[in-house]
XYZ file of C-alpha atoms in Angstrom:
606
model
C 74.438 168.982 94.637
C 74.756 167.786 90.909
C 72.778 164.903 90.432
C 72.615 164.675 86.238
C 74.610 166.070 83.534
C 73.039 167.057 80.385
C 75.586 166.580 77.449
C 75.012 168.833 74.476
C 76.875 168.351 71.086
C 78.313 171.565 70.095
C 80.360 170.456 67.062
C 79.573 172.062 63.428
C 77.266 169.719 62.379
C 75.017 169.398 65.635
C 75.428 173.334 65.552
C 74.147 173.795 62.116
C 71.038 171.613 62.891
C 70.232 173.840 66.131
C 71.983 172.822 69.094
C 72.612 176.230 70.384
C 68.983 176.713 70.500
C 68.546 173.489 72.317
C 70.940 174.593 74.576
C 69.342 177.800 75.177
C 66.020 176.076 75.761
C 67.566 173.706 78.494
C 68.891 176.780 80.388
C 65.502 178.334 80.659
C 63.342 175.060 81.469
C 65.951 174.183 84.049
C 65.557 177.296 85.840
C 61.686 177.110 85.157
C 61.696 173.883 86.957
C 64.020 174.898 89.511
C 66.571 172.471 89.099
C 69.650 174.665 88.466
C 71.388 173.643 91.322
C 70.803 169.535 90.516
C 71.613 169.608 86.968
C 74.791 170.447 85.119
C 74.528 171.670 81.369
C 77.637 170.614 79.364
C 78.496 171.524 75.649
C 80.689 168.779 74.044
C 82.696 168.357 70.878
C 81.314 165.891 68.398
C 80.045 162.692 69.366
C 80.356 161.220 66.134
C 77.047 159.974 65.041
C 76.722 163.099 62.757
C 73.474 161.781 61.082
C 71.399 161.537 64.510
C 72.106 165.178 65.354
C 71.348 166.844 67.422
C 72.460 164.542 69.990
C 71.739 165.271 73.939
C 73.328 162.577 76.273
C 72.164 162.711 80.114
C 74.474 160.939 82.453
C 74.606 159.356 84.862
C 72.558 156.560 82.978
C 74.002 157.691 79.674
C 70.257 157.760 78.132
C 71.164 158.384 74.653
C 68.644 161.190 72.643
C 68.966 161.831 68.998
C 67.557 164.206 66.598
C 66.430 166.195 69.381
C 64.385 169.640 68.409
C 64.074 172.675 70.438
C 60.537 171.646 71.352
C 61.694 168.580 72.926
C 63.545 170.285 75.336
C 60.314 170.965 78.024
C 59.228 167.414 77.511
C 62.963 165.689 78.600
C 63.340 168.117 81.313
C 59.770 167.786 82.742
C 59.731 163.752 82.259
C 63.291 162.711 82.425
C 65.137 165.351 84.693
C 61.933 166.310 86.934
C 60.238 162.714 87.199
C 62.951 160.442 86.423
C 60.729 159.226 83.040
C 62.856 157.967 79.850
C 61.223 159.882 76.881
C 60.659 156.896 74.394
C 60.113 158.744 71.455
C 63.257 160.560 71.359
C 65.602 157.525 72.267
C 68.026 156.132 69.414
C 66.328 152.681 68.562
C 68.913 151.373 66.573
C 67.732 147.874 66.407
C 63.946 148.750 66.501
C 63.559 147.479 70.227
C 60.346 147.129 71.994
C 59.354 150.042 74.296
C 59.808 148.081 77.253
C 63.238 147.066 76.106
C 64.162 151.152 75.699
C 62.660 151.841 79.223
C 66.123 152.016 80.760
C 67.301 154.271 78.132
C 70.125 153.186 75.485
C 73.417 154.347 75.980
C 75.767 155.676 73.303
C 78.363 152.784 74.144
C 75.715 150.098 73.299
C 75.158 151.171 69.711
C 76.856 149.148 67.081
C 78.423 152.609 65.792
C 80.680 152.426 69.052
C 81.210 148.916 69.809
C 83.616 148.179 67.397
C 85.589 151.688 68.004
C 88.882 152.220 70.286
C 88.967 156.059 70.826
C 92.164 157.364 71.441
C 92.518 160.983 69.331
C 88.793 161.394 70.086
C 89.063 160.234 73.762
C 87.841 163.534 74.914
C 85.382 164.494 72.036
C 81.926 164.585 73.128
C 83.108 163.857 76.853
C 84.588 167.053 78.166
C 83.589 170.657 77.828
C 86.385 171.979 75.445
C 85.651 175.489 76.336
C 86.836 174.495 80.066
C 90.411 173.801 80.863
C 89.686 172.004 84.251
C 87.650 169.609 82.627
C 90.679 168.600 80.605
C 92.966 168.599 83.415
C 90.550 166.314 84.981
C 90.892 163.546 82.541
C 94.658 163.408 82.640
C 95.394 166.399 80.689
C 98.826 168.170 80.713
C 99.887 164.887 82.420
C 101.969 163.916 79.664
C 103.846 167.708 79.312
C 104.429 167.242 83.055
C 105.957 163.915 82.626
C 108.164 164.859 79.716
C 109.118 168.017 81.550
C 110.065 166.082 84.931
C 110.929 163.022 84.087
C 112.288 162.461 80.357
C 114.885 163.907 78.208
C 114.419 164.699 74.771
C 115.951 161.946 73.155
C 113.593 159.801 75.558
C 110.739 161.614 73.980
C 111.519 161.056 70.466
C 112.498 156.788 71.372
C 109.301 156.802 72.624
C 107.309 158.040 70.075
C 109.421 156.234 67.771
C 109.105 152.588 69.341
C 104.959 153.248 69.444
C 105.186 153.169 65.680
C 102.819 156.009 65.180
C 102.780 156.899 61.614
C 101.855 160.622 60.224
C 97.873 160.687 59.956
C 97.824 163.402 57.177
C 98.277 161.102 54.213
C 101.551 159.563 53.606
C 102.191 157.525 56.762
C 105.668 158.964 57.746
C 107.074 157.644 60.744
C 106.515 160.439 63.305
C 109.462 159.532 65.756
C 111.955 159.513 62.868
C 110.698 162.752 61.448
C 110.964 164.084 64.935
C 114.789 162.787 65.268
C 115.796 164.357 62.043
C 114.917 167.695 63.324
C 115.998 167.632 66.966
C 120.196 167.329 66.301
C 119.880 170.744 63.696
C 121.546 173.395 65.575
C 119.441 176.909 64.930
C 118.673 180.488 67.180
C 114.905 179.249 66.406
C 113.406 175.883 65.751
C 109.321 175.365 65.098
C 106.645 172.994 65.599
C 103.712 173.513 63.173
C 100.398 171.913 63.454
C 98.850 171.198 59.856
C 95.106 171.474 60.326
C 94.326 172.707 56.810
C 91.820 169.894 56.199
C 90.985 170.396 52.658
C 89.769 166.934 51.202
C 85.970 167.022 50.484
C 84.014 165.011 52.933
C 86.819 165.206 55.505
C 86.274 166.916 58.890
C 88.137 164.730 61.473
C 90.580 167.456 62.453
C 88.107 169.536 62.370
C 86.045 167.792 65.162
C 89.197 167.395 67.589
C 90.104 171.018 67.569
C 86.291 171.811 68.377
C 86.331 168.937 70.988
C 89.892 168.463 72.476
C 91.789 171.344 71.677
C 94.109 171.051 74.890
C 95.513 168.129 73.604
C 96.705 169.294 70.454
C 98.440 172.326 72.399
C 100.021 169.664 74.748
C 101.433 167.577 72.160
C 102.700 170.254 70.407
C 104.693 171.544 73.507
C 105.906 168.053 73.918
C 106.963 167.730 70.238
C 108.820 171.315 71.151
C 110.549 170.021 73.763
C 111.929 166.801 71.843
C 113.307 168.911 69.331
C 114.143 172.157 71.000
C 111.727 174.511 69.508
C 109.992 177.080 71.862
C 107.696 178.552 69.134
C 104.532 176.405 67.543
C 101.968 177.146 64.834
C 98.674 175.942 64.005
C 97.715 176.459 60.646
C 93.910 176.105 60.601
C 91.265 176.952 57.691
C 89.233 180.221 58.419
C 86.194 178.126 57.158
C 86.074 176.552 60.925
C 85.197 179.066 63.110
C 84.119 177.101 65.717
C 87.437 174.992 65.793
C 89.569 178.516 65.809
C 87.300 180.154 68.510
C 87.977 177.077 70.669
C 91.497 176.719 70.175
C 92.471 180.490 71.028
C 90.259 180.048 73.990
C 92.544 176.893 74.941
C 95.566 178.779 74.179
C 94.681 181.626 76.407
C 93.556 179.261 79.375
C 96.871 177.257 78.922
C 99.103 180.717 79.277
C 96.681 181.648 82.306
C 97.598 178.403 83.664
C 100.979 178.621 82.840
C 101.293 175.387 80.755
C 102.441 177.674 77.748
C 104.798 180.512 78.005
C 108.059 180.858 80.153
C 109.707 178.242 82.454
C 106.741 175.553 82.060
C 106.746 173.714 85.090
C 109.624 175.311 86.475
C 111.598 173.115 83.856
C 113.388 175.899 81.931
C 111.740 174.675 78.942
C 109.818 177.609 77.210
C 106.894 177.411 74.398
C 104.213 179.150 73.085
C 101.790 179.026 70.101
C 99.916 180.893 67.561
C 97.092 180.145 65.205
C 97.584 181.153 61.335
C 94.446 181.106 59.327
C 94.342 179.654 56.016
C 92.360 180.809 53.063
C 91.081 177.387 51.957
C 93.811 176.648 49.439
C 93.800 172.918 49.232
C 97.557 173.032 48.057
C 98.186 174.426 51.653
C 98.220 171.026 52.941
C 101.158 170.482 51.425
C 103.857 170.988 54.080
C 106.294 173.595 52.258
C 102.963 175.404 50.792
C 101.781 175.316 54.241
C 104.564 176.936 55.571
C 104.969 179.870 52.651
C 101.554 180.864 53.529
C 102.210 181.073 57.605
C 105.362 183.270 56.262
C 102.909 185.561 54.690
C 103.913 184.068 50.984
C 101.689 182.584 48.409
C 100.990 179.166 49.352
C 103.213 177.126 46.548
C 105.376 173.990 47.194
C 109.304 174.385 47.022
C 111.548 171.592 45.937
C 112.799 169.272 48.735
C 115.568 168.613 49.687
C 116.357 170.558 51.775
C 113.420 168.946 53.676
C 111.747 171.081 56.767
C 113.558 169.093 59.380
C 116.822 171.216 58.193
C 115.198 174.404 56.542
C 111.582 174.633 57.080
C 109.361 177.599 58.394
C 111.402 180.912 58.172
C 114.399 178.992 56.950
C 114.306 177.337 60.104
C 114.483 173.301 61.504
C 110.637 172.485 61.794
C 108.482 169.647 62.290
C 104.952 169.725 60.935
C 102.362 166.949 61.704
C 98.745 166.924 61.462
C 96.018 167.039 64.180
C 95.342 163.660 64.379
C 99.082 162.740 64.374
C 99.414 164.992 67.590
C 95.963 164.039 69.415
C 97.795 160.503 69.955
C 101.075 161.767 71.495
C 99.727 162.661 74.957
C 98.325 158.966 75.131
C 101.733 157.431 73.910
C 103.677 159.379 76.652
C 101.422 158.339 79.685
C 100.415 154.970 78.612
C 103.904 153.732 76.914
C 105.000 152.856 73.160
C 103.901 149.219 74.013
C 100.525 150.254 74.545
C 99.863 152.160 71.392
C 101.725 149.460 69.452
C 99.800 146.468 70.573
C 96.869 148.024 68.605
C 96.630 147.833 64.811
C 98.986 145.933 62.192
C 102.630 144.875 62.081
C 103.203 148.268 59.949
C 100.250 150.428 60.870
C 100.233 150.792 64.692
C 97.362 152.439 66.757
C 94.018 153.512 65.316
C 92.558 155.714 62.415
C 90.000 158.217 62.658
C 87.812 158.127 59.429
C 84.799 160.478 58.310
C 82.378 158.318 56.973
C 80.093 159.926 54.083
C 78.101 159.357 51.044
C 75.919 156.719 50.434
C 76.065 154.923 54.070
C 73.113 154.984 56.923
C 75.708 156.212 59.633
C 77.566 159.346 58.629
C 79.652 160.901 61.350
C 83.494 160.168 62.846
C 84.693 156.652 63.642
C 87.962 155.561 64.853
C 88.833 152.018 64.485
C 91.897 150.241 65.120
C 94.316 149.828 61.949
C 94.027 146.467 60.561
C 90.065 146.758 60.624
C 88.351 145.382 57.424
C 86.290 147.920 55.318
C 83.420 145.442 55.361
C 83.342 146.084 59.320
C 83.399 149.980 58.920
C 80.638 149.990 56.504
C 78.319 147.196 57.649
C 79.013 146.742 61.580
C 79.697 150.363 62.342
C 78.213 152.374 59.412
C 75.010 150.545 59.215
C 75.044 149.493 55.673
C 73.859 151.337 52.568
C 70.490 152.854 52.610
C 67.357 151.630 50.828
C 68.780 148.219 50.236
C 71.136 149.427 47.263
C 74.267 147.188 46.783
C 77.911 148.696 48.019
C 80.073 149.559 45.025
C 83.121 151.188 45.916
C 84.972 153.303 48.987
C 86.809 156.329 47.758
C 89.566 156.775 50.463
C 92.083 159.588 50.833
C 89.728 162.273 49.108
C 91.113 163.612 45.582
C 94.811 162.129 46.332
C 93.142 158.417 46.739
C 91.806 155.773 45.118
C 88.711 153.557 45.331
C 88.337 150.357 46.756
C 85.764 148.221 44.691
C 82.954 145.684 46.138
C 85.592 142.868 45.399
C 87.812 144.153 48.059
C 85.664 144.803 50.923
C 87.567 142.632 52.889
C 90.473 144.599 52.587
C 92.304 145.667 55.963
C 92.311 148.982 56.109
C 96.247 150.040 57.014
C 98.676 151.897 54.990
C 100.442 149.138 53.290
C 97.298 147.357 52.238
C 95.596 150.297 50.655
C 98.709 151.485 48.637
C 99.109 147.663 47.312
C 95.486 147.855 45.537
C 96.339 151.383 44.294
C 94.647 153.834 46.916
C 96.159 155.445 50.067
C 94.845 156.326 53.421
C 95.336 159.873 53.165
C 93.843 161.923 55.979
C 90.672 159.873 56.422
C 87.892 160.796 54.327
C 86.004 157.330 53.192
C 83.381 158.284 51.017
C 81.031 155.303 50.135
C 79.342 154.930 46.867
C 76.350 152.395 46.016
C 74.954 151.156 42.531
C 73.723 154.284 41.650
C 77.250 156.056 41.352
C 78.848 156.399 38.238
C 82.802 155.851 38.553
C 83.487 158.047 35.754
C 81.644 160.824 37.475
C 83.164 160.177 40.273
C 86.764 160.741 39.001
C 85.727 163.566 37.039
C 84.506 165.445 40.175
C 87.786 164.854 42.067
C 89.858 166.251 38.902
C 87.446 169.280 38.833
C 88.581 169.541 42.563
C 92.183 169.252 41.476
C 92.351 171.366 38.729
C 90.647 174.267 40.606
C 92.909 173.952 43.421
C 96.314 173.529 41.789
C 98.436 176.369 42.634
C 100.002 176.241 39.010
C 103.425 176.500 39.789
C 104.025 173.501 37.753
C 103.262 172.567 34.338
C 102.681 168.870 34.666
C 100.106 169.852 37.117
C 98.952 172.919 35.953
C 98.168 171.864 32.266
C 98.170 168.146 32.697
C 94.793 167.961 35.148
C 93.271 170.092 32.631
C 94.049 168.018 29.988
C 92.930 164.919 32.065
C 89.829 166.610 32.608
C 88.978 167.212 29.264
C 89.528 163.856 28.470
C 87.241 162.678 30.947
C 84.516 165.494 30.221
C 84.689 163.950 26.421
C 83.833 160.531 27.818
C 81.167 161.634 29.678
C 79.640 163.307 27.035
C 79.632 160.037 24.410
C 82.277 161.615 22.661
C 84.891 159.376 23.472
C 87.212 156.894 21.921
C 88.831 153.451 22.912
C 92.160 155.241 22.012
C 91.179 158.381 24.377
C 91.348 155.574 27.321
C 94.681 154.656 26.308
C 95.877 158.290 26.175
C 94.179 159.146 29.619
C 96.071 156.575 31.501
C 99.312 157.527 29.807
C 98.774 161.113 30.815
C 97.821 160.131 34.392
C 101.250 158.116 34.688
C 103.136 161.558 33.067
C 101.239 164.116 35.733
C 102.098 161.483 38.557
C 105.452 161.393 37.539
C 106.732 164.640 36.646
C 104.410 166.952 39.043
C 106.316 169.258 41.858
C 104.378 168.226 44.651
C 101.953 166.059 46.252
C 98.879 167.623 44.816
C 99.862 167.034 41.272
C 101.323 163.763 42.239
C 98.623 161.971 43.413
C 95.779 163.875 41.581
C 95.562 161.127 38.551
C 94.631 158.732 41.507
C 90.885 158.351 41.276
C 90.932 158.500 37.183
C 93.947 155.293 37.499
C 91.881 153.574 40.634
C 88.767 154.034 38.679
C 90.110 152.481 35.250
C 92.002 149.640 36.777
C 88.551 148.254 38.720
C 85.697 149.866 36.333
C 87.446 150.017 33.076
C 83.821 148.387 32.242
C 82.050 151.513 32.662
C 84.591 153.881 30.901
C 84.256 151.429 27.757
C 80.253 151.355 28.659
C 80.705 155.190 28.238
C 82.685 154.867 24.948
C 81.430 152.084 22.817
C 77.830 151.895 23.839
C 77.229 155.725 24.952
C 75.383 154.764 27.880
C 76.023 155.633 31.406
C 75.441 152.211 33.382
C 74.442 154.172 36.654
C 72.572 156.706 34.848
C 74.100 159.370 36.116
C 75.831 161.288 33.201
C 73.160 163.631 31.705
C 74.379 163.751 27.885
C 73.995 159.720 27.883
C 70.454 159.525 29.264
C 67.582 159.056 27.446
C 64.188 160.150 29.391
C 61.048 158.086 28.427
C 57.268 158.273 29.310
C 55.368 155.282 29.702
C 52.605 156.309 28.154
C 50.456 153.431 29.841
C 51.147 154.832 33.359
C 50.705 158.615 32.247
C 47.513 160.132 33.457
C 47.919 163.045 31.224
C 48.701 165.658 34.263
C 51.197 167.828 32.278
C 53.186 168.204 35.448
C 56.149 166.960 33.146
C 55.633 169.515 30.446
C 54.942 172.519 32.662
C 58.319 171.718 34.536
C 60.061 170.965 31.372
C 62.813 174.005 30.633
C 63.238 173.422 26.815
C 59.608 172.536 26.210
C 60.753 169.318 24.991
C 57.501 167.356 26.503
C 54.410 167.168 24.202
C 50.774 166.105 24.349
C 50.208 163.022 22.237
C 47.016 161.783 20.337
C 46.802 158.530 23.137
C 44.688 158.049 25.840
C 45.874 155.122 28.454
C 43.191 152.759 29.015
C 41.357 153.881 32.467
C 42.658 157.420 32.123
C 40.578 160.384 30.909
C 43.449 162.618 29.745
C 46.005 162.040 26.547
C 49.238 160.756 27.867
C 52.384 162.957 26.804
C 55.988 162.081 25.385
C 59.562 163.268 25.216
C 60.900 164.781 21.956
C 64.556 163.055 22.625
C 66.554 164.906 19.842
C 65.482 168.171 21.589
C 65.982 167.095 25.363
C 68.294 168.649 27.331
C 68.402 165.505 29.991
C 67.998 167.879 32.988
C 65.863 165.321 34.753
C 63.073 167.920 35.594
C 60.415 165.700 34.034
C 61.113 162.501 36.045
C 61.571 164.776 39.178
C 58.192 166.211 39.033
C 56.285 162.903 38.050
C 54.235 161.786 41.286
C 53.162 158.459 39.002
C 56.645 157.273 38.228
C 55.746 157.255 34.558
C 58.697 158.566 33.339
C 62.312 156.681 33.514
C 65.819 157.036 32.614
C 67.944 154.817 30.155
């Protein structure tokens, strides 16, 4: 009889930190202690607290162990599983509790990280074994598909999704039910359902985590969509850089076919539906739906003009519905619990929840799912744990290369589609990069422009050439060669590229520049007028200085200088035995190697 379950995170983050070795050690130690009949080991998807991985949770008590290492497994098995004593040193101690307060163990749901969350798309991630279809079925898996095929008409399904207020979670927020309704009436020999899992934004890993932790919910949702619009074939377009997600999704498809939940005559309803995976090669432009469909067809991933829209002429010139992973992940729960249930969460025009990948300068990096309308302050401080090292919050980048930044002055902005657009930002797929006072906003804009220049497909001149000219102007500014006229030209060029590009990549590429110009123009002006980077990031505008009274003359700075610009002086500071060093300003290449190798903090940048 099983008395305890040991859940081990098997998401990409924890896997890269050694969770597979931890799982192997658990198998060995459980067998060595004769506990194989009493303890069940479960590999799950991502728990969300990626900064604390590898994570191990033991049920039924819910004890939450963080940063577990392979050598810790023996102690957990012998103390906790065999003797019933919590291993205190491995418990996640969020609030610096005393040991006696921790004795009963800390539950995942007791953490501030989880208290404010409401998990819908992530409901099964970290809860079930994603490689076992029976565990998905045990938590109402495929019940929504059964309900749809036995109790509802296609029109009922579309109305339910429409009434829920679900909007596309891939970026633009287009109403999902309306998109389905545009496709359903169109007659064709073949229609298609496409799942966009080509998650290309830097710092975004929401869709990957859903595929890794709950792949069956995507299969179920796509089948529901197929029934609603009259499609019998689906494709999941996922990037090849997600090997765990691809493996588990294919396993889930095979299991669904074996259980006759994909294929012919599903639930004896007369409805046929099947899925295939198509691997992408990592082209960011293939996140745009028409480019994605061309790639599935085996063509170069380039967007095409619209109209006609995919609902009329999409994949293989047939009517097609495309939604991203997170959008589909909400569908089964909406069908089971009703449109009113979903619509009760969120704001008037942005219903439900949103998954964000928290990254950057924040204590708790990882995945969070919050109701629409939650403020940025709540996400960063209540859930994310705030900014490390006592630094000040400066801005948050939403929407990746297509988005904008929210400055500290707007930290109480309620996060939903319309509020973000109103301040010149956008939701995007859900990447949320937090920046502190040490971040240079001009450099941030340059980083995203470098990305979009590299990822432009080159089909249209405004994007192909315009983004390069924007990047050249940013490089000119960060190198101290910019003029005030350049700022006006930069803004004008951004609006030109935004207005004239053929697809969403080019139309949104200038957003990071426009947002930083709007909220942090003083930083741009400092780069131009004062030839200074206020954050001390742009290397060509930095000056490194040695405080000769702090310098002990060890010579580490000189030995590590690649340009030989650190030289010995004739001055010996009081209390020191060796002459100090100085940097030749005109010869310095601003690499920072001297400062990085000074153990006595005698070097500063100005």
